[in-house]
Structures are given as structure tokens and as C-alpha cells.
Coordinates of C-alpha atoms and ligand atoms in Angstrom, one line a residue:
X1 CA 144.8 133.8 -91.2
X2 CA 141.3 134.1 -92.2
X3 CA 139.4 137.4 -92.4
X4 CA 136.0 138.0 -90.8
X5 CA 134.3 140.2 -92.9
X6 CA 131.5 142.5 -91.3
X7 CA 129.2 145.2 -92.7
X8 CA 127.3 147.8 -90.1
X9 CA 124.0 149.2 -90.9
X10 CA 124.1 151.9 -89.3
X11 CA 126.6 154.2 -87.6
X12 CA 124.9 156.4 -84.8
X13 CA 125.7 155.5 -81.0
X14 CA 125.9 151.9 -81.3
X15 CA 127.6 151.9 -84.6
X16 CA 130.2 154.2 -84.1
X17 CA 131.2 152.0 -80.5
X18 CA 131.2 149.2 -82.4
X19 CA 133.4 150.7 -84.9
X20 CA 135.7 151.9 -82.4
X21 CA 136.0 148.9 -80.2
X22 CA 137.2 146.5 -83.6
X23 CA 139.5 149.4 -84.8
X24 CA 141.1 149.7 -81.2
X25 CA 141.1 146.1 -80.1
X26 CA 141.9 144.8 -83.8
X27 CA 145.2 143.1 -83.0
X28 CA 143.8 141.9 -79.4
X29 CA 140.8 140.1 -81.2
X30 CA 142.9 138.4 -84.1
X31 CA 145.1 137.0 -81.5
X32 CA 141.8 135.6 -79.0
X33 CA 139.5 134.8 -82.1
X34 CA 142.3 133.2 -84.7
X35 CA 140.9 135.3 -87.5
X36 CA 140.7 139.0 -88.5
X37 CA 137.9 141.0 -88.1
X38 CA 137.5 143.7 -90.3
X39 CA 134.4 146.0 -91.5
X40 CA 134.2 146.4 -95.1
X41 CA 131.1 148.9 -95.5
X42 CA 128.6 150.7 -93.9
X43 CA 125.0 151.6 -94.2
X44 CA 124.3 155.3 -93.2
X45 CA 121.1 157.3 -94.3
X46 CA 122.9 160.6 -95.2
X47 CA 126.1 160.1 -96.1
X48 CA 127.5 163.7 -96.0
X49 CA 127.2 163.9 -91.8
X50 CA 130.1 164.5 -90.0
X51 CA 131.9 161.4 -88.6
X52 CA 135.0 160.9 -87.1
X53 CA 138.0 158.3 -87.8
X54 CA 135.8 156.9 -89.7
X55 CA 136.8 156.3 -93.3
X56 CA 134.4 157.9 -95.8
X57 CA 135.4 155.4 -98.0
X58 CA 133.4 152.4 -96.3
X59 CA 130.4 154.6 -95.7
X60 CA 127.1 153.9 -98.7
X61 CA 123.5 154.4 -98.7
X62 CA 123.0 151.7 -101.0
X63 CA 122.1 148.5 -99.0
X64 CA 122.5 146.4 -102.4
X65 CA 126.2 146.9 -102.5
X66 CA 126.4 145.0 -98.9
X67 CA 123.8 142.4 -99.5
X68 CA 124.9 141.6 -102.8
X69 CA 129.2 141.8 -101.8
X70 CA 130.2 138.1 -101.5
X71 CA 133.2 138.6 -99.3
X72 CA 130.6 139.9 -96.7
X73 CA 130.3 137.3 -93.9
X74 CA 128.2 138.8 -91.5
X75 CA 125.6 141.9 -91.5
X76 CA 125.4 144.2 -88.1
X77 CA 122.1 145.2 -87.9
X78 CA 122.2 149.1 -85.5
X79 CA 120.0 151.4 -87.6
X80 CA 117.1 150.7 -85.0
X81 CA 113.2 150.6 -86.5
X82 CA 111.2 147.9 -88.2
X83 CA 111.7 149.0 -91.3
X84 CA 113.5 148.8 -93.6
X85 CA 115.6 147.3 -90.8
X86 CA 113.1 143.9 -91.5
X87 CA 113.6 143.5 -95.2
X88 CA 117.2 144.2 -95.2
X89 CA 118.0 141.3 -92.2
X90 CA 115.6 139.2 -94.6
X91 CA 117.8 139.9 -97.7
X92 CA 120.9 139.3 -95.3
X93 CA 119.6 135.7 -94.1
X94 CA 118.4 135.0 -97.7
X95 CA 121.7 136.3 -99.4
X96 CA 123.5 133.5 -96.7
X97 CA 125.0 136.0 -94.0
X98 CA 124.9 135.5 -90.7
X99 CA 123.3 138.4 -88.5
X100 CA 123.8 140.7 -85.4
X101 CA 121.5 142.8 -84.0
X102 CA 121.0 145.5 -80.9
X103 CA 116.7 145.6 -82.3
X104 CA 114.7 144.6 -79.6
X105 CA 111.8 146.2 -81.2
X106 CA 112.4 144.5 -84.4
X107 CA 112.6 141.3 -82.7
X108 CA 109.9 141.5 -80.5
X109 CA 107.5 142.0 -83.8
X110 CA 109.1 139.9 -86.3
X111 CA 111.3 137.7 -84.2
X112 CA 110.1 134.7 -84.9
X113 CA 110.0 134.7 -89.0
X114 CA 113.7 136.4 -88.9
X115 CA 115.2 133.5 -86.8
X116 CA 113.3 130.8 -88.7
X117 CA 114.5 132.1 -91.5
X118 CA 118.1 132.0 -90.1
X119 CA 117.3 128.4 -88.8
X120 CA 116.5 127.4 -92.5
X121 CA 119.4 128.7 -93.9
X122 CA 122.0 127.8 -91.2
X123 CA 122.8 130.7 -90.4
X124 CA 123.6 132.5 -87.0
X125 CA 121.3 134.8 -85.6
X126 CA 122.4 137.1 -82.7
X127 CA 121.1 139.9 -80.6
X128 CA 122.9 140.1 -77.0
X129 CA 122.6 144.2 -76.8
X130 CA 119.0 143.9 -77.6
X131 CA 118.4 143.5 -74.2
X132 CA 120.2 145.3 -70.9
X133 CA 123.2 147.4 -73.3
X134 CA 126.3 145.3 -71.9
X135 CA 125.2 142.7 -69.4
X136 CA 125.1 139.2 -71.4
X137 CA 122.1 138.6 -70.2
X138 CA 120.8 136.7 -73.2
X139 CA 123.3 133.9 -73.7
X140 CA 123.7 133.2 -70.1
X141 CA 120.0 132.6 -70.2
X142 CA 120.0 130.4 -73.8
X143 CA 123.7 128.8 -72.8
X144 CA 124.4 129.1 -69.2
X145 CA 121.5 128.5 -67.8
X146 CA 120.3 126.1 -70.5
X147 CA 119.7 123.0 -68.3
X148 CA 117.5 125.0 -65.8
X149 CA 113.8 125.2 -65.7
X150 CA 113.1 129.3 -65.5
X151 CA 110.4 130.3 -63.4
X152 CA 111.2 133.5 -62.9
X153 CA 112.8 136.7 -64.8
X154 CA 112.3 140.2 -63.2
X155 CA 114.4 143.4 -62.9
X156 CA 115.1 147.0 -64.3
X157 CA 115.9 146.7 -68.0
X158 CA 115.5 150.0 -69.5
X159 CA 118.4 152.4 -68.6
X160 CA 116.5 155.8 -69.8
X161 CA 113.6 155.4 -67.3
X162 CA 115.9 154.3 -64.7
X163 CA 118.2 156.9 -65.1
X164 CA 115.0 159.5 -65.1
X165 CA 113.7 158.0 -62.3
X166 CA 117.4 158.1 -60.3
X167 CA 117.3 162.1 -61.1
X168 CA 113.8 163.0 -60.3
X169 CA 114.1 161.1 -57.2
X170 CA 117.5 162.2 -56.2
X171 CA 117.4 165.6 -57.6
X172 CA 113.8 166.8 -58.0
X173 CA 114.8 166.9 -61.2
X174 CA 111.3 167.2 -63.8
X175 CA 110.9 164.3 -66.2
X176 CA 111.5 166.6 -69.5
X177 CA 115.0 167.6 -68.2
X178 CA 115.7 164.7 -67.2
X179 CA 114.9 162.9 -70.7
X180 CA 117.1 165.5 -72.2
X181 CA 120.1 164.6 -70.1
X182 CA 119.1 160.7 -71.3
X183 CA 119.2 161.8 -74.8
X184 CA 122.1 163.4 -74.1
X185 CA 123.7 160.6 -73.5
X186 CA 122.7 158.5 -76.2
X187 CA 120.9 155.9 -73.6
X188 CA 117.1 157.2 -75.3
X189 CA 115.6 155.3 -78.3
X190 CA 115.4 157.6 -82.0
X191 CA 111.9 158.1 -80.6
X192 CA 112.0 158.5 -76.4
X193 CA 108.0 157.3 -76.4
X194 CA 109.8 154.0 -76.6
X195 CA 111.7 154.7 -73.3
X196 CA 108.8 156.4 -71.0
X197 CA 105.7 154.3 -72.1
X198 CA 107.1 151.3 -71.5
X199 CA 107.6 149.6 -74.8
X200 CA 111.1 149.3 -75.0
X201 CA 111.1 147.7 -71.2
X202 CA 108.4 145.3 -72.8
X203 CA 110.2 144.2 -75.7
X204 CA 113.1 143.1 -74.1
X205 CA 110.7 141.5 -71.5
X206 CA 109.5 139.5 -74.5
X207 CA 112.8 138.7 -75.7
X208 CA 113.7 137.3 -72.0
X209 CA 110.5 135.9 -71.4
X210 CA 110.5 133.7 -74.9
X211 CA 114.0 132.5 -74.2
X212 CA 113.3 131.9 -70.5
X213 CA 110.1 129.8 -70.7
X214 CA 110.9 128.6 -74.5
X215 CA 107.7 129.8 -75.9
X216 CA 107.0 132.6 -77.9
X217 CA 105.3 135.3 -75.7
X218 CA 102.9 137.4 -77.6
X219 CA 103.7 141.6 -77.1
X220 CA 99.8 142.6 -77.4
X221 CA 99.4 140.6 -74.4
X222 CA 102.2 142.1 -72.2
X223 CA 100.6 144.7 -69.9
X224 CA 102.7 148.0 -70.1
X225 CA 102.7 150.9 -68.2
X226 CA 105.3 153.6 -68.9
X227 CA 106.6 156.4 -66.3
X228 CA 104.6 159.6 -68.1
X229 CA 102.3 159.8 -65.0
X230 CA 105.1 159.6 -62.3
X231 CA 105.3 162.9 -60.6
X232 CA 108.6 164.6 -57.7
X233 CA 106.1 164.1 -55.2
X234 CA 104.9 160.7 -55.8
X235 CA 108.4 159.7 -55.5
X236 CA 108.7 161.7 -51.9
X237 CA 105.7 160.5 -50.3
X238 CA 106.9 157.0 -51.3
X239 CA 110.3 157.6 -50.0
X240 CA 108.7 158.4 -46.3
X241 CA 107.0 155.4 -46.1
X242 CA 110.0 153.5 -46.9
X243 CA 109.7 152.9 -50.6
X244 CA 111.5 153.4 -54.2
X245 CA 110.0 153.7 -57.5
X246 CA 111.3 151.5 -60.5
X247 CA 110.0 150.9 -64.0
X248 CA 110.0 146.6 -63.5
X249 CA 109.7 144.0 -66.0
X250 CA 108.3 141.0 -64.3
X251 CA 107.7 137.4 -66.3
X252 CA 106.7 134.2 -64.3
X253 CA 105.7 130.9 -65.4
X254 CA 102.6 130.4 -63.0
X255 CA 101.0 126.6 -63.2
X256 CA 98.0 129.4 -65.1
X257 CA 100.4 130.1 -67.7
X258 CA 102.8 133.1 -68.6
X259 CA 102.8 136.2 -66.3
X260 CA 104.4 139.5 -68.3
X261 CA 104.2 142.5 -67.3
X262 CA 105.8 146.2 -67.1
X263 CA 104.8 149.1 -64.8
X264 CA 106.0 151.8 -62.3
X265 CA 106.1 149.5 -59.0
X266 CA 107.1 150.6 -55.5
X267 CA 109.6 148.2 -53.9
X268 CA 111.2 148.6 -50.0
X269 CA 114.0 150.9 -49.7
X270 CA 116.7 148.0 -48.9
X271 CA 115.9 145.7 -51.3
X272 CA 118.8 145.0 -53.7
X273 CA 116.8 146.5 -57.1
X274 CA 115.9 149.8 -55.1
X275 CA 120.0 150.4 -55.2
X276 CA 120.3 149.9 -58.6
X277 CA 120.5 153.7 -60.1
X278 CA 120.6 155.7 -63.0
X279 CA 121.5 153.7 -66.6
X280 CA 122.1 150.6 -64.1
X281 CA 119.9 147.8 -64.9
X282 CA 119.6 144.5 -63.0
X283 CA 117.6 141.4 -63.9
X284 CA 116.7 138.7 -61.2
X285 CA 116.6 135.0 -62.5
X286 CA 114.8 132.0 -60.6
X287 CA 116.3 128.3 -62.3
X288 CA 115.0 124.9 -60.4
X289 CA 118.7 124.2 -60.7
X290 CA 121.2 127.2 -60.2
X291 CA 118.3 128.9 -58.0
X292 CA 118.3 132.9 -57.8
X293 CA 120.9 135.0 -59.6
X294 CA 121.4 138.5 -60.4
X295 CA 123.2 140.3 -63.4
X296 CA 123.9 143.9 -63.1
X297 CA 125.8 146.5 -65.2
X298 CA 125.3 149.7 -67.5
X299 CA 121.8 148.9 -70.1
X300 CA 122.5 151.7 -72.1
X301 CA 125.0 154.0 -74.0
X302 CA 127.8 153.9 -76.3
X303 CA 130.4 151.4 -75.4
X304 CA 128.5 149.0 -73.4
X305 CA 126.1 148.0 -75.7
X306 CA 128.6 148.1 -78.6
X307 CA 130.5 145.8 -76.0
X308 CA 127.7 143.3 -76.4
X309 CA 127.1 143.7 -79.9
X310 CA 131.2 142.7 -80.4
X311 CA 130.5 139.7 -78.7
X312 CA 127.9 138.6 -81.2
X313 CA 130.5 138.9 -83.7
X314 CA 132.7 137.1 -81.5
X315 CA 130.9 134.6 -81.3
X316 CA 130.3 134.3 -85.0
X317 CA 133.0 134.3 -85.8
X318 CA 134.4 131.7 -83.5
X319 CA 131.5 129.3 -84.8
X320 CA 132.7 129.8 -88.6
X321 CA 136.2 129.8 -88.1
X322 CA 139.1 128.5 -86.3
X323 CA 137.8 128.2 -82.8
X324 CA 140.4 128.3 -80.2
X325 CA 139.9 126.7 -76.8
X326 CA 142.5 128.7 -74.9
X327 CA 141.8 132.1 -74.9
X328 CA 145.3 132.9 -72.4
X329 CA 146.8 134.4 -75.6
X330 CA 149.7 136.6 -73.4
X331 CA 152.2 136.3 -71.3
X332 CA 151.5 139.2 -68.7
X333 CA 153.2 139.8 -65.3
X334 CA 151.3 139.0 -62.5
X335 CA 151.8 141.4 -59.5
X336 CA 153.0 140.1 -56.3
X337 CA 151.0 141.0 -53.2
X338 CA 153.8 143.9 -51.7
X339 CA 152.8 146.0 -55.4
X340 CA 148.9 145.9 -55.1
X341 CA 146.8 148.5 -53.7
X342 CA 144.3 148.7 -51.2
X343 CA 142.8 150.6 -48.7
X344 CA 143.5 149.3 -45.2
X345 CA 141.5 149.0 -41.5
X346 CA 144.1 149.1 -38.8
X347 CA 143.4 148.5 -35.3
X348 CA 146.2 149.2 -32.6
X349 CA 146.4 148.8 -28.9
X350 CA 148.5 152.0 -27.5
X351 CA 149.3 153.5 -24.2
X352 CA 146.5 156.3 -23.5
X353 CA 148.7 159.4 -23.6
X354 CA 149.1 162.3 -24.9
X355 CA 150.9 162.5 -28.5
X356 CA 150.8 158.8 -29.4
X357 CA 148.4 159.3 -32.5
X358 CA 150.9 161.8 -33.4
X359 CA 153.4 159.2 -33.1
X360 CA 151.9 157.2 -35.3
X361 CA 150.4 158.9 -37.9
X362 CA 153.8 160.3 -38.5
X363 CA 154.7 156.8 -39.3
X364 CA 152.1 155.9 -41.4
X365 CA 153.0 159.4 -43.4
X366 CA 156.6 158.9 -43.2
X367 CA 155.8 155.4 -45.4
X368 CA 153.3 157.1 -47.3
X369 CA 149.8 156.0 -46.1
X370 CA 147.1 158.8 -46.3
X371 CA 144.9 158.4 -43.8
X372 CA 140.9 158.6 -44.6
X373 CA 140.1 158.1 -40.7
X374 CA 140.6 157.5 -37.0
X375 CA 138.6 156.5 -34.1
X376 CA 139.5 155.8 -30.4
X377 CA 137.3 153.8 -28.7
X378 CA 136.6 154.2 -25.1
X379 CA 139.9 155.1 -23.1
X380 CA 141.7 152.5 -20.5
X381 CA 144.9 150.9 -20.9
X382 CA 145.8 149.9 -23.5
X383 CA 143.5 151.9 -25.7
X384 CA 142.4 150.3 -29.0
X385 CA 142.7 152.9 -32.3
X386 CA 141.5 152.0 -35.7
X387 CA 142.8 154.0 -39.0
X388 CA 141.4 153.2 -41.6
X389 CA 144.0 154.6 -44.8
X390 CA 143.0 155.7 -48.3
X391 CA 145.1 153.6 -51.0
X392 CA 148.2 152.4 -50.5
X393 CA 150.3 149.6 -52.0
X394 CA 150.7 146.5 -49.8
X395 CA 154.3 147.1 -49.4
X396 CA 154.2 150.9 -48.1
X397 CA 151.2 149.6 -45.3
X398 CA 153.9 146.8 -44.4
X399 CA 156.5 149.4 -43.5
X400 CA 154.3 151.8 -41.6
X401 CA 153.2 148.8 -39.9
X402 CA 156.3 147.5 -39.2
X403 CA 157.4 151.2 -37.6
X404 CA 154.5 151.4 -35.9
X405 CA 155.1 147.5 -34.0
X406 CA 158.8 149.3 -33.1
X407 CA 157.0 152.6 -30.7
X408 CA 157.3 152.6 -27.3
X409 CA 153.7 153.7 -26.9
X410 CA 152.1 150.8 -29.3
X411 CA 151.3 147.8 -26.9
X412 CA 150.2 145.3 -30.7
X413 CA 149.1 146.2 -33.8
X414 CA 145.9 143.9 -33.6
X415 CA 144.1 143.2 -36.6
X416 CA 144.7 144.6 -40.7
X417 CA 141.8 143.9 -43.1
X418 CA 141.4 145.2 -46.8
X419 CA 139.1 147.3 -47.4
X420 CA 137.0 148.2 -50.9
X421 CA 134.6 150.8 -52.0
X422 CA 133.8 154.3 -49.8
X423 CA 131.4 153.1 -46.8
Ligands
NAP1 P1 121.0 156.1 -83.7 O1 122.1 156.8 -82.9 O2 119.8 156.8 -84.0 O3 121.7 155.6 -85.0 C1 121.0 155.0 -86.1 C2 121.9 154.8 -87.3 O4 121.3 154.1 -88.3 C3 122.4 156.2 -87.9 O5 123.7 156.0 -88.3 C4 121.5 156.3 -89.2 O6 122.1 157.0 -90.2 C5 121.3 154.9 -89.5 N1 120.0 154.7 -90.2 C6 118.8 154.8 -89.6 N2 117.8 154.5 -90.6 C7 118.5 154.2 -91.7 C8 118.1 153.9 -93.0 N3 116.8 153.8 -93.3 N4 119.0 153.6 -93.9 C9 120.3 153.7 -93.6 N5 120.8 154.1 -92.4 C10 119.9 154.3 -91.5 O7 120.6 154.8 -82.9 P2 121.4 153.9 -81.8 O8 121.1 154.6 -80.5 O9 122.8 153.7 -82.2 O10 120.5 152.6 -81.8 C11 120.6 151.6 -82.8 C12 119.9 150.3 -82.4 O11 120.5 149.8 -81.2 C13 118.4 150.5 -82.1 O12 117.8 149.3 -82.5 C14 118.4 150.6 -80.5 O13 117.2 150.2 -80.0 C15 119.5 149.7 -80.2 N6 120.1 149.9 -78.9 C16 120.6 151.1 -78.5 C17 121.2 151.3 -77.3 C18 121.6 152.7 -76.8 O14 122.1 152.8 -75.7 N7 121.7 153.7 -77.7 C19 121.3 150.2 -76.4 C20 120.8 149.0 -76.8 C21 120.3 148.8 -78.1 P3 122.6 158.5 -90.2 O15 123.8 158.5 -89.3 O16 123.0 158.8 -91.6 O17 121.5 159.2 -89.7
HSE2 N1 116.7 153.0 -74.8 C1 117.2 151.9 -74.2 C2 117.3 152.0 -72.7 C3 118.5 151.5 -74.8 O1 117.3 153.2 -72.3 O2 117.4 151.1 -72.0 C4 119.0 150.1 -74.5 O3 118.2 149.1 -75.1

């Protein structure tokens, strides 16, 4: 079996995930991806920092000793910055590895000479957590969506503001705590000016916006406007009048040309954006063919962008290597209905007496359903009740059911429907 050899630059939050996700998962990827995937060295600025599990042995500050290792296959670019993030990828692509990055910044400035480059060389070029942490929003856009004609990109795709914004607006929280807490996290850039003016949001917009509409778009002419001047009471008075605040990213292709732009912008209360909250980030896409879709998940921290940066290698290293085309690797059990676990609506018809939702929530405990709630409506005879249980496997709800049917005060048990999520 062939061994995929990878080198990090870099070891802070996204590093150390990605570290952590191929040292966990090692024996799950070797079996989906037909090769090993193992990382040889590391870049690291000071090498006598604390790290954990991680062996000092792989850790160097010398970036030659990567470029110039020939057993190296790809270099993972997470140190964040232009430079000397720039040379080094250059030195990479020149030296005939193939590259991963999470830089959107680097990208957004020298983009289009790094993947020319790659292009000359034949090399592979990726940067899915450069944009929205985990969501794969950038190969759904360059593979997925390849045959559609995008005239639309829009959403919420920096998880620092949105989180800062979620806080102040929920907690009257101020914005310098509230970075803190960010920071805290690890969702902030190295330097948060990224974050709250906006730049960050517009790099990725560029990113989007170039692979969207297939042309280049040019950051100097992306208006951005950052969240510094947002205040508590901004956020209030807009909440009264029906309205959220969110940092958006908006890119259209106009029959004028290229829209793209980021600022604070109010939208209504109950549209689907305003409910996405805290390191959430959503992006709205318009095709001619597929029409409007939405992708949603964390765009920030730790794992989940590490989680995207894995699947650049992934991908790598499937398009070096043995590619397999079936990735149902196990043998797992698959549960039968009776063992899964949901929460349940119940509605019964029942005599209107005295003591029958006694009767029957003794039954439903006796067959251990919890109950989260119960509500008669109207009286008459019969008299409908509705439970609705907290979670319970399938074959517990069957036997308080089934007790239930068998009381003398229970006329049917009417209707059962699954339910998911707290209303
Ligand atoms: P970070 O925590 O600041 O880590 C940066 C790492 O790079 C550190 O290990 C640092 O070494 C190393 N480094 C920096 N400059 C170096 C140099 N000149 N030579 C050698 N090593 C150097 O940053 P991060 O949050 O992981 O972000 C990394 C990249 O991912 C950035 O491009 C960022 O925009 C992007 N990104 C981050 C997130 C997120 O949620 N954090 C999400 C998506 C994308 P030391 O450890 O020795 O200081
Ligand atoms: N600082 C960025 C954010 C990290 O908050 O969205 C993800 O790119």
C-alpha cells in the first residue's frame, strides 16, 4: 500500500485539528482512500512551545528540510499571512508538490499566480477551509455545481462577526468581550482587524465570487464594511421594527457586470439567514439549472475547518493514487426500526373522567416513556389527549402503546408521528 506523504506548515488551531483528525482516523482513511496518509514534518515558528501528542520529533523551523525532502508529496499550507506563506507555496509548486491551503487571504492577493503556477506544473492546488471552516462550499461550487450558470452567491461567511453579532444581540454583550470569547475560541484571525472590518468576509467573497462567475474578481474593488461601528442599541431598535443585523457577503452577475460587496445589512426577522447564529455561516447560491440552494454549518474553529482541510488531502490523494469507487468499506449493523430513538406525538381519544391521564401515563412510565408534555383539548366524549414523550426507542413507545389500546377508558389511540428537535 502506498503512503501519502504530507508536511503541515503550521501547527496552531488548524494544524493541530488536522493533526489530530489523521492520527485518530488513520486506519479509517487507509481503508476509504487505499493509501496511507502519514505527516512526516512540520513547520512551526518557535519550536520550544508546548504541544501535545505531538511528536517533537516531526516539528522544524527550517522550511528547506520540507521543500527539499523528496518523499514529501503534498505541503499543508495553515501558518496564515502572505508571507512567507507566498514564497514557501511557490517553492512547494516549484519543488513538484501538490498543495493545501485554509489562506483566504493569501489567495485572495496572490491567487491567481499560485494556481497558474500549480496549473504549469500539474500539480493540485486546494483550499476548501479557505472559505466557511467546514461547509464544502468550494467544490460543490467548482464540481457540483459545475454545469450551472451562477448568478447569485450571498450569505454569512465569517464566523467571528457572526458569532459577535449573535452575543451583542442576544446578550447585550459589548463588541470587545465579545471578540475575546471569539478569540477564545480560536474562530478570530492572528490579527481580529481581519474579522471586524470586513476583510476576511471579503476575501472569501472573492474566492466565491471568481469560482462562481469564472473570472477573476479584483479585491480593491469589493466594497467592505466591517462591524466596528455596530452598537447594543442599534441592534434593539432594529429588532422592534422587525429586523436582524448580519455582516453579508453579497456577489451577483448583473447584465452591468460583477456586483461584490460586504457590509452590516438588516434583513427581516424570519428570513432563513436572520436564524443562522453565532460561528454558523450560511451561503445562498442561485444556478440557471439546480436554482436556489443553501449550505449551512460551523465557519470557524478547530475541527471543522481542519475537517475541510482533510478533505483537500483526501482528495489529493485519491487523484495520485489508487482511487477507489466504493467508498462502503465496512460491514456495520444496521438497526431495525423497534431499536431507534425518537421522540413521539401521541394523540388518544379517552373517556372524560377523572383519573384516566393517570391511567395512562402510568403506562407510558411503566414501558419507560418520559413524557415532555400533555394537552387536552376541549372536553366532550370522547376527549382527544396528545403527549408528546421525550426519547424513547421505537420498541418501548410500541409497548406503552399497545397498553394503553388495552384501557377501559381509551376509546383509539389516534395518530403517532416522530418528532425531532425542541419546538
Ligand atoms: P494560528 O493558530 O495562529 O497558527 C499559526 C501556526 O503557524 C502556528 O503554529 C505558528 O507557529 C505557525 N507559523 C506562523 N508563522 C510562521 C512562520 N513564519 N514560520 C513558521 N511557522 C509559522 O492560526 P490558525 O487559526 O490555525 O489559522 C491558520 C490559517 O487557517 C490561516 O490562514 C487562517 O485564516 C485559516 N483559517 C482559520 C480558521 C479558524 O477557525 N482558526 C478557519 C478557516 C481558515 P507557532 O506555533 O510556533 O507560533
Ligand atoms: N476568522 C475566520 C472567521 C476563520 O471567523 O470566519 C474562518 O475563515
Amino acid at each position: 500500500m502506498k503512503t501519502f506523504n504530507v508536511a503541515l506548515l503550521g501547527l496552531g488551531t488548524v494544524g493541530t485539528g488536522v493533526y489530530r483528525i489523521i492520527a485518530e482516523h488513520e486506519a479509517d482513511l487507509e481503508n476509504k482512500i487505499g493509501s496511507r496518509i502519514a505527516i512526516r514534518k512540520i513547520l512551526v515558528r518557535d519550536i520550544a512551545k508546548h504541544r501535545t501528542r505531538v511528536p517533537e520529533s516531526l516539528l522544524t523551523t527550517d522550511f528547506a528540510e520540507i521543500v527539499s525532502d523528496p518523499s514529501i508529496d503534498v505541503i499543508v499550507e495553515v501558518m496564515g499571512g502572505t508571507h512567507p506563506a507566498y514564497d514557501y507555496i511557490r517553492q512547494a509548486l516549484q519543488a513538484n508538490k501538490h498543495v493545501v491551503t485554509a489562506n483566504k487571504e493569501l489567495l485572495a492577493k496572490h491567487g491567481k499566480e499560485l494556481l497558474t503556477l500549480a496549473d504549469e506544473q500539474g500539480l493540485q492546488f486546494r483550499f476548501e477551509a479557505s472559505v466557511a471552516g467546514g461547509v464544502p462550499i468550494v467544490k460543490a461550487l467548482k464540481e457540483s455545481l459545475g454545469a450551472n450558470r451562477i448568478s447569485q452567491v450571498m450569505g454569512i461567511i465569517n464566523g467571528t462577526t457572526n458569532y459577535i453579532l449573535t452575543r451583542m444581540s442576544n446578550e447585550g454583550v459589548d463588541i470587545e468581550t465579545a471578540l475575546r470569547e471569539a478569540q477564545a475560541q480560536g474562530y478570530a484571525e492572528a490579527d481580529p482587524t481581519n474579522d471586524i472590518d470586513g476583510f476576511d468576509a471579503a476575501y472569501k467573497l472573492l474566492i466565491l465570487g471568481s469560482i462562481a462567475f469564472g473570472s477573476r474578481l479584483d479585491i480593491e474593488k469589493i466594497y467592505t464594511e466591517g462591524i466596528r461601528k455596530i452598537t447594543p442599541i442599534d441592534l434593539e431598535y432594529g429588532r422592534q421594527l422587525g429586523y436582524t443585523l448580519k455582516l453579508l457577503a453579497i456577489a451577483k452577475e448583473t447584465p452591468e457586470g460583477i456586483e461584490a460587496r460586504v457590509h452590516p445589512t438588516f434583513i427581516p426577522s424570519k428570513h432563513p439567514l436572520a436564524a443562522v447564529s453565532d460561528v454558523f455561516n450560511a451561503i445562498y447560491v442561485e444556478g440557471d439549472a439546480v436554482g436556489e440552494l443553501m449550505f449551512y454549518g460551523r465557519g470557524a474553529g478547530q475541527m471543522p475547518t481542519a475537517s475541510a482541510v482533510c478533505s483537500d488531502i483526501i482528495d489529493v490523494a485519491l487523484n495520485c493514487g489508487t482511487r477507489k469507487v466504493c467508498s462502503c468499506i465496512y460491514e456495520k449493523k444496521q438497526l431495525p426500526m423497534e431499536q431507534t430513538v425518537s421522540r413521539y406525538y401521541v394523540r388518544i381519544s379517552v373517556k372524560d373522567n377523572p383519573g384516566v391521564l393517570a391511567k395512562i401515563s402510568h403506562e407510558f412510565g411503566e414501558n419507560k416513556v418520559s413524557l415532555h408534555s400533555v394537552i387536552q383539548l376541549g372536553r366532550g366524549e370522547p376527549v382527544p389527549l396528545v403527549f408528546v414523550t421525550h426519547e424513547v426507542t421505537e420498541a418501548n413507545l410500541n409497548q406503552a402503546i399497545n397498553g394503553i389500546k388495552s384501557l377501559d377508558c381509551v376509546y383509539s389511540v389516534d395518530n403517532i408521528i416522530r418528532v425531532e428537535g425542541e419546538a
